[in-house]
JSON list of C-alpha atoms in Angstrom, two decimals:
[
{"chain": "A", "resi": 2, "resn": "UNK", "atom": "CA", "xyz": [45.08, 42.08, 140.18]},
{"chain": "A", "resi": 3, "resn": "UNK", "atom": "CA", "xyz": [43.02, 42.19, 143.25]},
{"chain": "A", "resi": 4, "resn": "UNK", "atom": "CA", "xyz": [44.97, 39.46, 145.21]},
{"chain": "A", "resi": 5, "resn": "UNK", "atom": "CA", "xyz": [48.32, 42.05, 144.20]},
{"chain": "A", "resi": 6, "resn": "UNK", "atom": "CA", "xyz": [46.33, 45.08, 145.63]},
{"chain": "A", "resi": 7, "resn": "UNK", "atom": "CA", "xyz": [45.35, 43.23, 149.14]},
{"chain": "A", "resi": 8, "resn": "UNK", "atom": "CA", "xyz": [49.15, 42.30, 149.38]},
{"chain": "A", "resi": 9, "resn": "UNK", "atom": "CA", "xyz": [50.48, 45.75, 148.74]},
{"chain": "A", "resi": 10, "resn": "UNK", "atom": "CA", "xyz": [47.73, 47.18, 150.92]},
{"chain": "A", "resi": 11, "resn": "UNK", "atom": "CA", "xyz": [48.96, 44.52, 154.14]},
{"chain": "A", "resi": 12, "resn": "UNK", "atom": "CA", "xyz": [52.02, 45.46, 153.57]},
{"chain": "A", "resi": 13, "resn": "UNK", "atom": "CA", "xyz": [51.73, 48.98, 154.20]},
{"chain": "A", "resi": 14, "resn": "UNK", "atom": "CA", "xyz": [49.66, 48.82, 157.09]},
{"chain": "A", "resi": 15, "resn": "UNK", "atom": "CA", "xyz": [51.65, 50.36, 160.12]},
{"chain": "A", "resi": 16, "resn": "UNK", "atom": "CA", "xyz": [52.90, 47.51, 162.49]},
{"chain": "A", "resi": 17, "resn": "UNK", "atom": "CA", "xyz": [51.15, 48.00, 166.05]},
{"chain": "A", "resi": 18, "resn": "UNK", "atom": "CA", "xyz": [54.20, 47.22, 168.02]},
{"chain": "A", "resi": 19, "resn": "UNK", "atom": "CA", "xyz": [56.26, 49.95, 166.35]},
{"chain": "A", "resi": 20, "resn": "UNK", "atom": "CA", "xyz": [57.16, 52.26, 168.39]},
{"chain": "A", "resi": 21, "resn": "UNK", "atom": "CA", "xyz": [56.78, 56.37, 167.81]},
{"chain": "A", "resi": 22, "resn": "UNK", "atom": "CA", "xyz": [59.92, 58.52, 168.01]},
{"chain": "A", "resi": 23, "resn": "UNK", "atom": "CA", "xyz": [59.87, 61.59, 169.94]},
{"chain": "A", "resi": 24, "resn": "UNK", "atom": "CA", "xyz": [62.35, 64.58, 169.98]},
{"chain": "A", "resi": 25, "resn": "UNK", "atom": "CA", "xyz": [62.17, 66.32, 172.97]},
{"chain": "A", "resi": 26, "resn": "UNK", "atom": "CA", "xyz": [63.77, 69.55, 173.97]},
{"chain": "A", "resi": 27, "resn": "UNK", "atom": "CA", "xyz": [65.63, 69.21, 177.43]},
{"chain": "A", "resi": 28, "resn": "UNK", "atom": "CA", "xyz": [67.88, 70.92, 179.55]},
{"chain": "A", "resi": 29, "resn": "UNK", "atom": "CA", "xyz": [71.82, 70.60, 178.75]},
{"chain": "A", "resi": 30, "resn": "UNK", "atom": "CA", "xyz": [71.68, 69.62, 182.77]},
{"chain": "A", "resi": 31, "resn": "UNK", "atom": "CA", "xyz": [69.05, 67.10, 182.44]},
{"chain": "A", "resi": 32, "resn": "UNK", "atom": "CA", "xyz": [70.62, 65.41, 178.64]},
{"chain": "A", "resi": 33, "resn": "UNK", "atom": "CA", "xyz": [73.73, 64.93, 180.32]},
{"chain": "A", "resi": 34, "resn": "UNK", "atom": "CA", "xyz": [72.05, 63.23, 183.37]},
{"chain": "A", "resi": 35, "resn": "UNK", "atom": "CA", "xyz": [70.31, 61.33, 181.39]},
{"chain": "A", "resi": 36, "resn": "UNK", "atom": "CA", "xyz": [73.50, 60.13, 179.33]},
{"chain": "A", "resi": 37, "resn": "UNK", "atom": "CA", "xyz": [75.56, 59.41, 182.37]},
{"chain": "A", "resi": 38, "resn": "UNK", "atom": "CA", "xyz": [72.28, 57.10, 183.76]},
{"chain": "A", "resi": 39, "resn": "UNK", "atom": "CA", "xyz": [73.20, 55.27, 179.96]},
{"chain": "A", "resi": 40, "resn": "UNK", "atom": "CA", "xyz": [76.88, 55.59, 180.96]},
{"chain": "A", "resi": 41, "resn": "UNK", "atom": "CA", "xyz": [76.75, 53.87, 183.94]},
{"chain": "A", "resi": 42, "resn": "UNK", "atom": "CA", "xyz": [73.91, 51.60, 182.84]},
{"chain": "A", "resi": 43, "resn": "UNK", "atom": "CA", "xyz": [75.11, 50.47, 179.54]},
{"chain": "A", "resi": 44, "resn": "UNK", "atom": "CA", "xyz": [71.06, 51.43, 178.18]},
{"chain": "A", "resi": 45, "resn": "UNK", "atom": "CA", "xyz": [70.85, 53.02, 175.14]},
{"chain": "A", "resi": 46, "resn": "UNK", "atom": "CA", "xyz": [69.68, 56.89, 175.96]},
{"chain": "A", "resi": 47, "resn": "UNK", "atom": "CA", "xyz": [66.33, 56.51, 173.93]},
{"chain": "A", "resi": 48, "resn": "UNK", "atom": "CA", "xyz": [65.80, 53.28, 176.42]},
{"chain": "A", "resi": 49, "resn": "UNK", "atom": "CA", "xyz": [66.47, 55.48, 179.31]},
{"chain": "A", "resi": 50, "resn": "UNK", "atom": "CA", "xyz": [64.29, 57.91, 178.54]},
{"chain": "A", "resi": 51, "resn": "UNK", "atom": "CA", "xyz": [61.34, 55.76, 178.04]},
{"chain": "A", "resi": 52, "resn": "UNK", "atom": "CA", "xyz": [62.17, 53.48, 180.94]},
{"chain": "A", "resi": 53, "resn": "UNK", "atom": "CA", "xyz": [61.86, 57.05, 183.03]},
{"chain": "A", "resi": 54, "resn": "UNK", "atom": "CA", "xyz": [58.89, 58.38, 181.26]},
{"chain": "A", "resi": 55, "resn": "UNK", "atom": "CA", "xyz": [57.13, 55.22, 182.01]},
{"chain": "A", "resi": 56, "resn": "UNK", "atom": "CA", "xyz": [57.69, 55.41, 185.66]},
{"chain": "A", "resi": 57, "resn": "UNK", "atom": "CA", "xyz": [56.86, 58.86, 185.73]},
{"chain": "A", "resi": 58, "resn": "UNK", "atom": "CA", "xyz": [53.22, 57.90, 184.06]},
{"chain": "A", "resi": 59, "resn": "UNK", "atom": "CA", "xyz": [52.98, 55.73, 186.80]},
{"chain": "A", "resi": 60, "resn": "UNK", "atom": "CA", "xyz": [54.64, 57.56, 189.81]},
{"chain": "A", "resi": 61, "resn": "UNK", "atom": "CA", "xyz": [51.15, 59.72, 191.73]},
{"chain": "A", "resi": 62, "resn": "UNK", "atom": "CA", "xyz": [53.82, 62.05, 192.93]},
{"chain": "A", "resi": 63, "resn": "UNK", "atom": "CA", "xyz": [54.59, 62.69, 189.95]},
{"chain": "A", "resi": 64, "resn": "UNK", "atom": "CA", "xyz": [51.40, 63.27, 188.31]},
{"chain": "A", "resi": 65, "resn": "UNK", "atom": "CA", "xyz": [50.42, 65.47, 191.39]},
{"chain": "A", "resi": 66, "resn": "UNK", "atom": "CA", "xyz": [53.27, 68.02, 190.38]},
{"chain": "A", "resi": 67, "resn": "UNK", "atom": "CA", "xyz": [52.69, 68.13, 187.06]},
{"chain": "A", "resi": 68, "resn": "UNK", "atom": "CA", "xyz": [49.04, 68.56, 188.00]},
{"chain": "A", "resi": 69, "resn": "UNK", "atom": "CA", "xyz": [49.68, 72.70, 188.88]},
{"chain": "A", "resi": 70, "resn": "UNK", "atom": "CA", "xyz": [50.08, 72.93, 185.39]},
{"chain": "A", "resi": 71, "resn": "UNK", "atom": "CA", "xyz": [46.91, 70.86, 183.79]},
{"chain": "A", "resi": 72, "resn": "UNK", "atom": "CA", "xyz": [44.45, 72.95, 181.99]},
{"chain": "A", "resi": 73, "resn": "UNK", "atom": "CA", "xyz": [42.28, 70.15, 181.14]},
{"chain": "A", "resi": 74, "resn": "UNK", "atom": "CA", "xyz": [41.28, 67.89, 183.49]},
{"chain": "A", "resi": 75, "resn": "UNK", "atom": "CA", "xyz": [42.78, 64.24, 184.04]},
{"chain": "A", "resi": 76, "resn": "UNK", "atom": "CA", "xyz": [42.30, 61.45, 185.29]},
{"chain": "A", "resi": 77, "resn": "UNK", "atom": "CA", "xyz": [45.15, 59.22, 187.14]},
{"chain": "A", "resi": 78, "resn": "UNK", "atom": "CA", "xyz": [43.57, 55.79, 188.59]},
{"chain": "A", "resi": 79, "resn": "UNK", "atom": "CA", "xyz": [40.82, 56.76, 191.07]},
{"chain": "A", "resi": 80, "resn": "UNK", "atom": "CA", "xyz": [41.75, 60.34, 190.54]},
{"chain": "A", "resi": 81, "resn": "UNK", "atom": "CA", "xyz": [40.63, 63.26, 188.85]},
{"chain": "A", "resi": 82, "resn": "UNK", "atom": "CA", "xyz": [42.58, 65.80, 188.84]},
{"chain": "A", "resi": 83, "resn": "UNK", "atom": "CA", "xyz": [40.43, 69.03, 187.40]},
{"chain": "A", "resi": 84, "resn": "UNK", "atom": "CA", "xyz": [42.02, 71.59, 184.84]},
{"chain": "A", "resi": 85, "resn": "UNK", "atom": "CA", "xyz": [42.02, 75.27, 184.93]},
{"chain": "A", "resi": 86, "resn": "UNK", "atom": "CA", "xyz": [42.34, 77.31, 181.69]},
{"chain": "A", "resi": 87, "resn": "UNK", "atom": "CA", "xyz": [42.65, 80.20, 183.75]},
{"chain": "A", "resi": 88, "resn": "UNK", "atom": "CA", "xyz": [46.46, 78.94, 184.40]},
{"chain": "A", "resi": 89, "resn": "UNK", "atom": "CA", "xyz": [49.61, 79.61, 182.05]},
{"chain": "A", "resi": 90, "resn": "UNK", "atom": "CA", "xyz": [49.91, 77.14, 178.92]},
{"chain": "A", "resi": 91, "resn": "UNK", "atom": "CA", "xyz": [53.76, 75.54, 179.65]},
{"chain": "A", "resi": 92, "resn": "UNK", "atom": "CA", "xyz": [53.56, 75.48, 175.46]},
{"chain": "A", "resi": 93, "resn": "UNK", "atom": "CA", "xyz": [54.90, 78.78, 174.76]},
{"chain": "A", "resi": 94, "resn": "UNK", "atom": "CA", "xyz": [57.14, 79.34, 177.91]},
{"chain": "A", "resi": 95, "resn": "UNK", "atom": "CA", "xyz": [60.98, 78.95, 177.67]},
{"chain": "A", "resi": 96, "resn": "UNK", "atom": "CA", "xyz": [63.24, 76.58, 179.16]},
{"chain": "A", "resi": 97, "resn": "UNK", "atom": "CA", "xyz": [66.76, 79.11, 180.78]},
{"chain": "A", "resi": 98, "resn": "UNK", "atom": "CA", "xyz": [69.60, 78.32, 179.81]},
{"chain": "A", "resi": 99, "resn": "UNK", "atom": "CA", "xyz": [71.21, 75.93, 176.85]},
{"chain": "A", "resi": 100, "resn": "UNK", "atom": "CA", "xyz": [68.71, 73.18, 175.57]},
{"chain": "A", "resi": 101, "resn": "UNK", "atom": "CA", "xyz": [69.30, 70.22, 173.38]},
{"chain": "A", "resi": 102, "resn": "UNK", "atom": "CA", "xyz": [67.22, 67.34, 171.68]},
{"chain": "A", "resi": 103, "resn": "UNK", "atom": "CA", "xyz": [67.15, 64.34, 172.76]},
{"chain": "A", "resi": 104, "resn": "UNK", "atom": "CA", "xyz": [65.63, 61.06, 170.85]},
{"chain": "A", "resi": 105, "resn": "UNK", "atom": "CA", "xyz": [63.28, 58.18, 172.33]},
{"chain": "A", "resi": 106, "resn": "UNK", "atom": "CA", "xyz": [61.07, 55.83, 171.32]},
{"chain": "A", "resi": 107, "resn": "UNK", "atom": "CA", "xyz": [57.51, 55.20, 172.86]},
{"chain": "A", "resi": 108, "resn": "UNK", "atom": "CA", "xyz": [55.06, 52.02, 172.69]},
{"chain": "A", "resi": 109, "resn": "UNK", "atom": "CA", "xyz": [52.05, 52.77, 170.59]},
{"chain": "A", "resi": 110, "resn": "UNK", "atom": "CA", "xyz": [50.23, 52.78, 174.54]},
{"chain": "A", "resi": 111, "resn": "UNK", "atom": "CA", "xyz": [53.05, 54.54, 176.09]},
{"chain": "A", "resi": 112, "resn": "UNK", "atom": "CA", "xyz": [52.80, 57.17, 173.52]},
{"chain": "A", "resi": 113, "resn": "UNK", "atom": "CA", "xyz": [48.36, 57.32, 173.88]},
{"chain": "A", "resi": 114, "resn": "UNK", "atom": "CA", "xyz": [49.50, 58.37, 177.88]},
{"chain": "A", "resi": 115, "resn": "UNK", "atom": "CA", "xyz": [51.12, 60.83, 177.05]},
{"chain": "A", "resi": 116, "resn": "UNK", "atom": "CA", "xyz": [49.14, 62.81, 174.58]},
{"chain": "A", "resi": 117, "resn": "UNK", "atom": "CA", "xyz": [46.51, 62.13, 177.09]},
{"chain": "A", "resi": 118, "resn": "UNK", "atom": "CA", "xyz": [48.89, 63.75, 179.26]},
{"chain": "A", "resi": 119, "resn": "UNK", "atom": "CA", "xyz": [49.69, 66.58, 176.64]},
{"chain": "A", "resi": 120, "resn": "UNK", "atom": "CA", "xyz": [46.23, 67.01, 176.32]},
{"chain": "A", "resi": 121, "resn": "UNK", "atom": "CA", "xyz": [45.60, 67.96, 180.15]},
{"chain": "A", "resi": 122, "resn": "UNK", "atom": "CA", "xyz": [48.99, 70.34, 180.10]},
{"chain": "A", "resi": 123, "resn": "UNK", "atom": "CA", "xyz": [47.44, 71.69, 176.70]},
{"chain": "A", "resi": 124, "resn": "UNK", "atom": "CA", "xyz": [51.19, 71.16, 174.67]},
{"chain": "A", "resi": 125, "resn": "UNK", "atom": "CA", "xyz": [52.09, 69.09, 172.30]},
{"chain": "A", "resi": 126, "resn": "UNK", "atom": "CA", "xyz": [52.96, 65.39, 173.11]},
{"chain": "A", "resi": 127, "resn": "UNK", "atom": "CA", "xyz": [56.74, 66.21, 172.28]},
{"chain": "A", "resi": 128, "resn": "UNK", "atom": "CA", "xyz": [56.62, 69.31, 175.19]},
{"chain": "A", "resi": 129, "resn": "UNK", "atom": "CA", "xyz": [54.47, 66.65, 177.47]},
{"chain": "A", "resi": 130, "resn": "UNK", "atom": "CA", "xyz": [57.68, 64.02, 177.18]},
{"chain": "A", "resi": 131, "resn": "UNK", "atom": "CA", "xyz": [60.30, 66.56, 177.99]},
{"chain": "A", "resi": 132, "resn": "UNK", "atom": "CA", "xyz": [58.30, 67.97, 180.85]},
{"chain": "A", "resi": 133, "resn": "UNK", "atom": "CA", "xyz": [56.99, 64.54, 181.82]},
{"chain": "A", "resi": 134, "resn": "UNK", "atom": "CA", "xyz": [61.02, 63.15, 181.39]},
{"chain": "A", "resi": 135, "resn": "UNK", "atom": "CA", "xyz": [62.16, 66.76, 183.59]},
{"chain": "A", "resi": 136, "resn": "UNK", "atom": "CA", "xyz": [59.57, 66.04, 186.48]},
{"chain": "A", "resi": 137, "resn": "UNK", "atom": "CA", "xyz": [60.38, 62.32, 186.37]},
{"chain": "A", "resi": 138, "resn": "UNK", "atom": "CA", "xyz": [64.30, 62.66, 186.50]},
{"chain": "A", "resi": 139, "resn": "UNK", "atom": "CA", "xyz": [63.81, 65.04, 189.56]},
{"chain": "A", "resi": 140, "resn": "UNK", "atom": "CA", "xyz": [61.98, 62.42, 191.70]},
{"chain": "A", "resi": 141, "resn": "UNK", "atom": "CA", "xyz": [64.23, 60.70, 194.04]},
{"chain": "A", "resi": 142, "resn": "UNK", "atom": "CA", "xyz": [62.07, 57.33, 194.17]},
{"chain": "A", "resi": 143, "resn": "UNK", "atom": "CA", "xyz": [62.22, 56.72, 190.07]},
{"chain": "A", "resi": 144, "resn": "UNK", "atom": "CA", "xyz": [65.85, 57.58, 190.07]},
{"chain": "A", "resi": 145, "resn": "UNK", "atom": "CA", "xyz": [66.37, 55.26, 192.57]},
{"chain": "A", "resi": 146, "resn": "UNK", "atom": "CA", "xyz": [64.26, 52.08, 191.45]},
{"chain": "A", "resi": 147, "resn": "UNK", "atom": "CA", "xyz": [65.97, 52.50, 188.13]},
{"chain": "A", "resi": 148, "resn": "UNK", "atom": "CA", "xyz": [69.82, 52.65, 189.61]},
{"chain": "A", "resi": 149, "resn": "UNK", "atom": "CA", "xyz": [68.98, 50.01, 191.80]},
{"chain": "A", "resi": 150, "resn": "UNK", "atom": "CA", "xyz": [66.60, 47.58, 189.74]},
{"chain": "A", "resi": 151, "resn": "UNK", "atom": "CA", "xyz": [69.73, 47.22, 187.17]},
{"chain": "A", "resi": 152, "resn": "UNK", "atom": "CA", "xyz": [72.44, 46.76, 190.36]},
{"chain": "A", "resi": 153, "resn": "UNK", "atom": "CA", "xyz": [70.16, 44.25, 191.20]},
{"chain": "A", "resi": 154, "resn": "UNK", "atom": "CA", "xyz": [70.93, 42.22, 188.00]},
{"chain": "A", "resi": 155, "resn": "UNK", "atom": "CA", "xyz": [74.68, 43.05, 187.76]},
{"chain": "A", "resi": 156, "resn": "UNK", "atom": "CA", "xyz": [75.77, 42.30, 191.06]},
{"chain": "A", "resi": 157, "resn": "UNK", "atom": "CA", "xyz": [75.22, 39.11, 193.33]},
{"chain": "A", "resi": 158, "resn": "UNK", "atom": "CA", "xyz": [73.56, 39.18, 197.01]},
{"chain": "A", "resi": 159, "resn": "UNK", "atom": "CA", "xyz": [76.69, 39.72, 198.97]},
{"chain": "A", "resi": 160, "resn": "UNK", "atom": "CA", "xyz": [77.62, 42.68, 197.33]},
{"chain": "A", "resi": 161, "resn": "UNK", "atom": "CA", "xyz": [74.35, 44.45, 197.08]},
{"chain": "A", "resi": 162, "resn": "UNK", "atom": "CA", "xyz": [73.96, 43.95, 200.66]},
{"chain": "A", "resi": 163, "resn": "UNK", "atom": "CA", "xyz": [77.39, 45.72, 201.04]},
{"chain": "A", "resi": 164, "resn": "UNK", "atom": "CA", "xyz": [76.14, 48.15, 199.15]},
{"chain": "A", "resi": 165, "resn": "UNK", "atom": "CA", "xyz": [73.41, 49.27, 200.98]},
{"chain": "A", "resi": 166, "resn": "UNK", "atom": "CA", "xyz": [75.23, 49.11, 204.16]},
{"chain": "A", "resi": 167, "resn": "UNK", "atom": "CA", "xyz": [77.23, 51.94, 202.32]},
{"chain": "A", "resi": 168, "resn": "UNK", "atom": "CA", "xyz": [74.72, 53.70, 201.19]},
{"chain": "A", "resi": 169, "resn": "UNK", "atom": "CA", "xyz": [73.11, 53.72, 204.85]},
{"chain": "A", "resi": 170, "resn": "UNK", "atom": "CA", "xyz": [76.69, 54.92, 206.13]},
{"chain": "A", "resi": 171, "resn": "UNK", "atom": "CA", "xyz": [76.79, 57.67, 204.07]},
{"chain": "A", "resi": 172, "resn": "UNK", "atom": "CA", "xyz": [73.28, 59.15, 204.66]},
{"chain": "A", "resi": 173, "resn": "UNK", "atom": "CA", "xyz": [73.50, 58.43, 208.54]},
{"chain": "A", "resi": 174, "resn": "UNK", "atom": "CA", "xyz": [76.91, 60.64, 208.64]},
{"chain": "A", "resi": 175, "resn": "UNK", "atom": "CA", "xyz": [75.72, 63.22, 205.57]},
{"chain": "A", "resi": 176, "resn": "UNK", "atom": "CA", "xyz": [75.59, 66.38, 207.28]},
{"chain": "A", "resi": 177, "resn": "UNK", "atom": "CA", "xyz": [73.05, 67.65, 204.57]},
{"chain": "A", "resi": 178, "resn": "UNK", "atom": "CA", "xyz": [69.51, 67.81, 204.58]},
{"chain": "A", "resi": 179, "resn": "UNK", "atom": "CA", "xyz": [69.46, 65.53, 201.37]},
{"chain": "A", "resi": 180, "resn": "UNK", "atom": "CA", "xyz": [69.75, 62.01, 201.18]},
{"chain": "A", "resi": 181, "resn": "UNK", "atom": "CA", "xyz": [72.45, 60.49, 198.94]},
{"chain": "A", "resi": 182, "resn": "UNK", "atom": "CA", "xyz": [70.43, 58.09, 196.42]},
{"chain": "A", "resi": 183, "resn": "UNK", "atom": "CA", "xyz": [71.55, 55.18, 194.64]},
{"chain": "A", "resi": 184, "resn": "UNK", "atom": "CA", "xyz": [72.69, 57.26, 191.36]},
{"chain": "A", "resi": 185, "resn": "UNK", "atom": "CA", "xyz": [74.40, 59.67, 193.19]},
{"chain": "A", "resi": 186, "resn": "UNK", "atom": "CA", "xyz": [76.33, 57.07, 194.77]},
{"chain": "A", "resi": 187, "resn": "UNK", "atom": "CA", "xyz": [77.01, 54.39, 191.72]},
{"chain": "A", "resi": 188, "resn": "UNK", "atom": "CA", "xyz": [78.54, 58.07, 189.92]},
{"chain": "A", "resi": 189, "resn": "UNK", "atom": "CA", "xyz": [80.63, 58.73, 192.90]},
{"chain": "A", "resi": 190, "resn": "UNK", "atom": "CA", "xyz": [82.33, 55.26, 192.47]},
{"chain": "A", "resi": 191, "resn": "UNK", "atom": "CA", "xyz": [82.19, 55.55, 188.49]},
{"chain": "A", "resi": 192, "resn": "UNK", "atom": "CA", "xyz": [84.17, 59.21, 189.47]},
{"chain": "A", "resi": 193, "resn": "UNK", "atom": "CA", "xyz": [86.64, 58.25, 192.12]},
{"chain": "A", "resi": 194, "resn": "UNK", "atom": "CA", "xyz": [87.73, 55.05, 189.88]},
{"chain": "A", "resi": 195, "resn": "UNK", "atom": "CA", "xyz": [88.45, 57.07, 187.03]},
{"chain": "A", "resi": 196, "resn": "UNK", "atom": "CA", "xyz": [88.49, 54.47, 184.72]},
{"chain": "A", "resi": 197, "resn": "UNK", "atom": "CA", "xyz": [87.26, 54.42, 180.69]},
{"chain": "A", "resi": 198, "resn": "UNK", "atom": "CA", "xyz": [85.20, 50.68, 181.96]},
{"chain": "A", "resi": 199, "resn": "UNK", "atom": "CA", "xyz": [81.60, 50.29, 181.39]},
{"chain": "A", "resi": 200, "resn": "UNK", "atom": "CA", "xyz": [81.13, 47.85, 183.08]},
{"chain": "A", "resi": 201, "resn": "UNK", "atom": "CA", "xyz": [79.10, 48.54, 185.88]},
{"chain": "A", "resi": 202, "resn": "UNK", "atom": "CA", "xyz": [79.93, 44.98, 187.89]},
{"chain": "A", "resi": 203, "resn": "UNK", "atom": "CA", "xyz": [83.70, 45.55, 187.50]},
{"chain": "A", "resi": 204, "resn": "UNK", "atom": "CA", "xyz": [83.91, 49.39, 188.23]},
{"chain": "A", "resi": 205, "resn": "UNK", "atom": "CA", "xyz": [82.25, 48.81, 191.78]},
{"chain": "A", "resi": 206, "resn": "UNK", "atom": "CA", "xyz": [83.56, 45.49, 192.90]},
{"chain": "A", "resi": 207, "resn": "UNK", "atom": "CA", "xyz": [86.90, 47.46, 191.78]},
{"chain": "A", "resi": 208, "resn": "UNK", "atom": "CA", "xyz": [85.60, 50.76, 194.25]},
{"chain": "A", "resi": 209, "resn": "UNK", "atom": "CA", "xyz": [84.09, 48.19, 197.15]},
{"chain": "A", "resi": 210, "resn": "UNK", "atom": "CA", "xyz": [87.74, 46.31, 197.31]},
{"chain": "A", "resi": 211, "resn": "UNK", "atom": "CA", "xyz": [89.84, 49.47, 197.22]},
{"chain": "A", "resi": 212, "resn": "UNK", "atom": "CA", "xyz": [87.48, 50.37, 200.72]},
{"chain": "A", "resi": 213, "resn": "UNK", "atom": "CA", "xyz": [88.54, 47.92, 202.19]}
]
């Protein structure tokens, strides 16, 4: 009887590799970003979200922004970062205009982070993704290592070196203030194609020869 009861006990003991699901609430802007980075990408949206969330943990310029909001303090590396209680809990406040859920999965250490995380911003570790994922999504650098870390394993040398000599083009002759990063420029192509593909590989090789 024993032996049965240390069997059913092992058995229900929560695997440490599985990974926690979190429901944020984002933006309709920043869902539909995040679905064309899956569009283009062929990664599942939960995978894209936790890819970026990652970075974000990672990114210091990211941390530093979100730091104007911490109300505990935190520490980042060799930095501590000191809270203020004094400043307005991001919990309660509203997001304008239309919001949706979206669904990702965390790493039992990914998902520690951030409540750590939630626990400096003083929210919940569901408001401290969508904030984190919001913050994340709006830094140029992430954005770009994750466009061009997956061109990287679609495309060979020759073209990602054409690439880039497009991508310089364009910013030397933009007559904005703002630099045209890599996912602006892989959803130009995936827009002037106009084509149903998902195929990342095809779709540019398919813009790069037309330019010719």
């Amino acid at each position: 009887m024993r032996k049965e009861e240390s069997i059913i006990t092992k058995n229900r003991k929560t695997r440490s590799d599985k990974k926690k699901d979190v429901k944020p609430t984002v933006s309709v802007n920043l869902k539909r970003c995040i679905e064309r980075l899956s569009f283009i990408t062929g990664i599942p949206i939960k995978d894209v979200v936790e890819i970026i969330c990652e970075k974000g943990l990672r990114s210091k310029s990211v941390i530093d922004h979100l730091s104007e909001h911490f109300r505990r303090d935190f520490q980042y590396r060799n930095t501590l970062y000191l809270g203020d209680f004094e400043k307005e809990s991001l919990q309660r406040k509203r997001q304008s205009g239309r919001t949706e859920r979206i669904t990702t999965r965390f790493t039992q250490l990914t998902y520690e982070n951030i409540c750590t995380l939630a626990y400096a911003l003083d929210v919940t570790p569901t408001k401290a993704t969508g904030i984190l994922l919001d913050a994340s999504v709006h830094n140029t650098n992430i954005l770009n290592a994750f466009v061009k870390s997956y061109l990287h394993t679609q495309l060979d040398q020759n073209r990602m070196k054409e690439l880039k000599q497009i991508l310089k083009f364009i910013n030397q002759n933009n007559p904005y203030q703002e630099e045209i990063s890599w996912f602006a420029l892989v959803s130009k192509i995936f827009d002037d194609i106009k084509t149903s593909t998902h195929n990342v590989k095809i779709a540019i090789n398919h813009w790069m020869d037309n330019k010719k």
